[in-house]
PDB file of C-alpha atoms in Angstrom:
ATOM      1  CA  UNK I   1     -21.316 -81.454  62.974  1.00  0.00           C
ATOM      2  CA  UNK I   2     -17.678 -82.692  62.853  1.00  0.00           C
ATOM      3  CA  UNK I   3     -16.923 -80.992  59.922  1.00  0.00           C
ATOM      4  CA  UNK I   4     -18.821 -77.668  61.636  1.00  0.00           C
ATOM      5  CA  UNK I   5     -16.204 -78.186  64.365  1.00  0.00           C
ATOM      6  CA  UNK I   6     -13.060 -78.573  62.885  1.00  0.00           C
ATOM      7  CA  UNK I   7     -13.233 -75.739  60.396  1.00  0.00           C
ATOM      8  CA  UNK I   8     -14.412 -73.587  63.486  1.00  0.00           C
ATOM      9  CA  UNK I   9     -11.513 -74.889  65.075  1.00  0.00           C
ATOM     10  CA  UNK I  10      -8.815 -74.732  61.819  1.00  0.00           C
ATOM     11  CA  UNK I  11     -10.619 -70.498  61.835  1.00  0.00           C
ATOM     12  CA  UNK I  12      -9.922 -69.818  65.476  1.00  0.00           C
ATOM     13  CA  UNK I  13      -6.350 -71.120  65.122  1.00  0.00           C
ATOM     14  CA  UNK I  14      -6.076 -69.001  62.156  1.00  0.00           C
ATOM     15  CA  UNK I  15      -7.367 -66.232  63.181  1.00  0.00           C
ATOM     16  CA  UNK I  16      -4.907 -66.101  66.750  1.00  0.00           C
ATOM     17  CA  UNK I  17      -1.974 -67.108  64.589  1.00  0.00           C
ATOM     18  CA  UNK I  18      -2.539 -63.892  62.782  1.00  0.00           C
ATOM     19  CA  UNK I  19      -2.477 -61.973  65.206  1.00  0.00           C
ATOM     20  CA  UNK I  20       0.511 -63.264  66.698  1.00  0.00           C
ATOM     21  CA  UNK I  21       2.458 -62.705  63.170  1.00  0.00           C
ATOM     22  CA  UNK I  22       1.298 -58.855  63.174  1.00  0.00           C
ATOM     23  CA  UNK I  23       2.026 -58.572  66.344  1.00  0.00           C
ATOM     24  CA  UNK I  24       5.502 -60.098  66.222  1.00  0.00           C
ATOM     25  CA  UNK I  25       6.552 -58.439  63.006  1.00  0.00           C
ATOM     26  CA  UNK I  26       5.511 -54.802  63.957  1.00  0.00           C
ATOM     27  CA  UNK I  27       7.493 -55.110  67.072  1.00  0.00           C
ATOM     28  CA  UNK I  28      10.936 -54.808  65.264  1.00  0.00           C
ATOM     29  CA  UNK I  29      10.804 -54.766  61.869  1.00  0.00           C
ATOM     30  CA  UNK I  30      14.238 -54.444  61.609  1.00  0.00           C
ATOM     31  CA  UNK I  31      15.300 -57.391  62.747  1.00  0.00           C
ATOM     32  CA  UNK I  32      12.712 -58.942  59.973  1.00  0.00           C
ATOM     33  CA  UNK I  33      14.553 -56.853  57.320  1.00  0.00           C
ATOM     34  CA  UNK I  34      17.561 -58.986  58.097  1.00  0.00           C
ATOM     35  CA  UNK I  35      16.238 -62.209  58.611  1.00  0.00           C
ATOM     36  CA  UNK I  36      13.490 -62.469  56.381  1.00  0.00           C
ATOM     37  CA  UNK I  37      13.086 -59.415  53.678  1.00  0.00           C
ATOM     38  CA  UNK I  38       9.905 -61.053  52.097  1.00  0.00           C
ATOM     39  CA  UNK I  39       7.407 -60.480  54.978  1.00  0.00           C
ATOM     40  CA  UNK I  40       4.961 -57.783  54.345  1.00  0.00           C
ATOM     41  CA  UNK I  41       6.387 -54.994  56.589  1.00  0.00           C
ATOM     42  CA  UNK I  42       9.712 -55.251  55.431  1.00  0.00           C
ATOM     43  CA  UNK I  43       8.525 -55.605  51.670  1.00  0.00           C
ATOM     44  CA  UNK I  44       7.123 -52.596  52.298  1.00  0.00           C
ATOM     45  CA  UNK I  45       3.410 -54.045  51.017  1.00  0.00           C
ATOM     46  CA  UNK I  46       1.756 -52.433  54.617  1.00  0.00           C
ATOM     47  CA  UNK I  47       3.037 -49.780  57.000  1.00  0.00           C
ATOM     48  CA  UNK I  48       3.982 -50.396  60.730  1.00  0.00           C
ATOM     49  CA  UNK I  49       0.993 -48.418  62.012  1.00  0.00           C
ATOM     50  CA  UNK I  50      -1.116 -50.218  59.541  1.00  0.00           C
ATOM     51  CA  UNK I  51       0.005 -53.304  60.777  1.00  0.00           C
ATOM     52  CA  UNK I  52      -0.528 -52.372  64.366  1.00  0.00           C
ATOM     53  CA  UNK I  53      -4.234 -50.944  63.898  1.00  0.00           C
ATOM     54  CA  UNK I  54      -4.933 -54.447  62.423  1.00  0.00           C
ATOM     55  CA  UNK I  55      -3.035 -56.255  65.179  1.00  0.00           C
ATOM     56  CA  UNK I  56      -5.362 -54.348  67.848  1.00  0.00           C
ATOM     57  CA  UNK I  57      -8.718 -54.756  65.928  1.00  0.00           C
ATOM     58  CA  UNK I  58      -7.443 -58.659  65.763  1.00  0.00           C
ATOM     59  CA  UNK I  59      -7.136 -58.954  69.437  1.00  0.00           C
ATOM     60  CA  UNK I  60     -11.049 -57.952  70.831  1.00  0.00           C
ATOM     61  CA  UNK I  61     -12.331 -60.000  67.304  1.00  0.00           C
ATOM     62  CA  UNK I  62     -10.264 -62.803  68.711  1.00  0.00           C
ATOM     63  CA  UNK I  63     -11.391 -62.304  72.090  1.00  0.00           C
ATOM     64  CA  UNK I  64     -15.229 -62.259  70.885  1.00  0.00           C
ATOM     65  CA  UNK I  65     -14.801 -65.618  68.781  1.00  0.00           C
ATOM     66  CA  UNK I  66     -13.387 -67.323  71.337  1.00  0.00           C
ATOM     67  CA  UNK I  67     -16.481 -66.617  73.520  1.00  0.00           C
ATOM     68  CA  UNK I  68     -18.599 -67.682  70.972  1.00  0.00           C
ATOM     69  CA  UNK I  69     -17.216 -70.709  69.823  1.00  0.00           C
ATOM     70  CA  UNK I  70     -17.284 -71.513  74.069  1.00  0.00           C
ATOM     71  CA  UNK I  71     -13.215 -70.966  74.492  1.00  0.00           C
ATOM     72  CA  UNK I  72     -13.302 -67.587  76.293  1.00  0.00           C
ATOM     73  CA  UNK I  73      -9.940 -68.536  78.711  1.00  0.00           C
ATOM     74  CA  UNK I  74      -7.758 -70.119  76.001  1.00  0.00           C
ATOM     75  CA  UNK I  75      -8.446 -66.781  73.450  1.00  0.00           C
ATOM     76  CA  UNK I  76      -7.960 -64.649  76.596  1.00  0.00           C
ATOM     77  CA  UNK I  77      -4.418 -66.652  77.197  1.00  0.00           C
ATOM     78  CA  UNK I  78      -3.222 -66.468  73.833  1.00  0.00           C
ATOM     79  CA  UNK I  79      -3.723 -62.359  73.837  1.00  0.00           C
ATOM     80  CA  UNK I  80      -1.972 -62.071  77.446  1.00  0.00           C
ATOM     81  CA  UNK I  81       0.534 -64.102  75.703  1.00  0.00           C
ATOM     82  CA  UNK I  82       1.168 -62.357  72.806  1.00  0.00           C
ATOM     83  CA  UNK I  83       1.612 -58.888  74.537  1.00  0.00           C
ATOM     84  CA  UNK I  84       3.748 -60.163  77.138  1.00  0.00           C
ATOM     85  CA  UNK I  85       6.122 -61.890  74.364  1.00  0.00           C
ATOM     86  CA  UNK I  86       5.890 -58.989  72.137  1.00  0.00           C
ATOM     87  CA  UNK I  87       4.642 -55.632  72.909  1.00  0.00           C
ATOM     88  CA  UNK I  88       6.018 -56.007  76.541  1.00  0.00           C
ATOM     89  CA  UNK I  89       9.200 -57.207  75.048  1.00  0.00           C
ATOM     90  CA  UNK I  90      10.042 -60.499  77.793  1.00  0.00           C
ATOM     91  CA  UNK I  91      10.103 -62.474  74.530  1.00  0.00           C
ATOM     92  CA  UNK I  92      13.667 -60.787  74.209  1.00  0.00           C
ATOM     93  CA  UNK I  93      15.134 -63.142  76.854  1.00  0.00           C
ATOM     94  CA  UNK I  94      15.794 -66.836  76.163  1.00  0.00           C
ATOM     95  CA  UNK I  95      14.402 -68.637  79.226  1.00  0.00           C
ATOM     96  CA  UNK I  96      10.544 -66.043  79.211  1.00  0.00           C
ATOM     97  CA  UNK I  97      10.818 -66.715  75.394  1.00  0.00           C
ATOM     98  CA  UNK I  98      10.737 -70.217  75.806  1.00  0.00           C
ATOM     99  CA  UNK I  99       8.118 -69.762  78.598  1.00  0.00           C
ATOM    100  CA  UNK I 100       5.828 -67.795  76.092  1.00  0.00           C
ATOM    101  CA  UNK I 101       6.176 -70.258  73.635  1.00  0.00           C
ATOM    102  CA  UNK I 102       5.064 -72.996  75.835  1.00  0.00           C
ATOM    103  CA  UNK I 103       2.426 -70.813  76.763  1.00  0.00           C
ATOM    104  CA  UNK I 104       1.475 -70.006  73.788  1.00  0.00           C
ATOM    105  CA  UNK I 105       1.287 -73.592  72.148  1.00  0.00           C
ATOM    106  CA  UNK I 106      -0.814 -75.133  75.078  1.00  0.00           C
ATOM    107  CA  UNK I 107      -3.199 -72.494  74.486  1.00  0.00           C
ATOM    108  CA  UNK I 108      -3.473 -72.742  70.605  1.00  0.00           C
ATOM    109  CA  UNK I 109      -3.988 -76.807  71.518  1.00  0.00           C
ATOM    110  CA  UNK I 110      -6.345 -76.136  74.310  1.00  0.00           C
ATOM    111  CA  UNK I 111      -8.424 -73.763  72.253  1.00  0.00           C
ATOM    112  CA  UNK I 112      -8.362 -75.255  69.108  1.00  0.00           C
ATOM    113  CA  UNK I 113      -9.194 -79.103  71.184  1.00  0.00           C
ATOM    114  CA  UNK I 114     -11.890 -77.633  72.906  1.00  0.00           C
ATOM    115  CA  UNK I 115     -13.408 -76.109  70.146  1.00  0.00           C
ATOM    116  CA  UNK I 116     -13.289 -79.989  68.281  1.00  0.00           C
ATOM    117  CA  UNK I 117     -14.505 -81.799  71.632  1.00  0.00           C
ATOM    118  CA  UNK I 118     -18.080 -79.972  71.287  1.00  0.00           C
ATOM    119  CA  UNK I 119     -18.195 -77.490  73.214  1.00  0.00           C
ATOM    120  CA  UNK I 120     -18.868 -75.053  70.046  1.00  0.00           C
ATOM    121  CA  UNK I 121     -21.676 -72.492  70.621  1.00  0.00           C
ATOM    122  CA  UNK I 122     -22.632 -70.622  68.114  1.00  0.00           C
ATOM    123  CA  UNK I 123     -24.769 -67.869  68.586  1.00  0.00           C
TER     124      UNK I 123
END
C-alpha cells in the first residue's frame, strides 16, 4: 500500500508541477527566449496556444485527481495559485511573488503529504 501511495503521491506532484511550467512559460515567452532558449516554447518544439490548451485541460484533470486521490483543497490551492502568479500576472512583483511561492510550496507538501498519510481514495 506504501508503495500505492507514494507513486500516487510522486504522480499528483507531477502532474501540478506541469501545469505550473506551461502555465509559467506561455505567460511570456519572451522573457524565456532570453533566459533559457532550450525550453519547448522558445525552441519552438510547441506553439503558445498549444501550450495554453494543454495548460487549461491540465488544470480540471488536476482538479479531478486531487479529488480522487482525497486532496480536493490542496489541488484547488495550487490552481488558484498558479493563475494568480501567472495568468493574473501578481507574480510580476517581488513581495506577491514570494507570497505565491510560499503558497505554492505548502500546497505541493500538503497535497503530496496527505496523499502519503492514507488518505488515498481511489475510485
Amino acid at each position: 500500500m506504501l508503495a500505492t501511495r507514494l507513486t500516487a503521491s510522486v504522480y499528483w506532484t507531477w502532474a501540478h508541477l506541469l501545469q505550473f511550467c506551461i502555465s509559467n512559460q506561455s505567460v511570456n515567452p519572451a522573457e524565456d527566449l532570453r533566459n533559457k532558449p532550450w525550453r519547448p516554447i522558445c525552441s519552438k518544439r510547441i506553439a503558445v496556444q498549444h501550450a495554453l490548451i494543454l495548460r487549461w485541460l491540465l488544470a480540471p484533470l488536476c482538479l479531478i485527481q486531487s479529488y480522487a486521490l482525497g486532496v480536493p483543497w490542496q489541488g484547488l490551492s495550487l490552481s488558484l495559485a498558479f493563475v494568480v502568479h501567472n495568468e493574473l500576472g501578481l507574480g510580476d512583483h517581488w513581495f506577491i511573488r514570494t507570497a505565491c511561492n510560499v503558497w505554492g510550496y505548502t500546497s505541493f507538501n500538503a497535497g503530496a503529504a496527505g496523499i502519503l498519510s492514507g488518505t488515498l481514495i481511489l475510485y
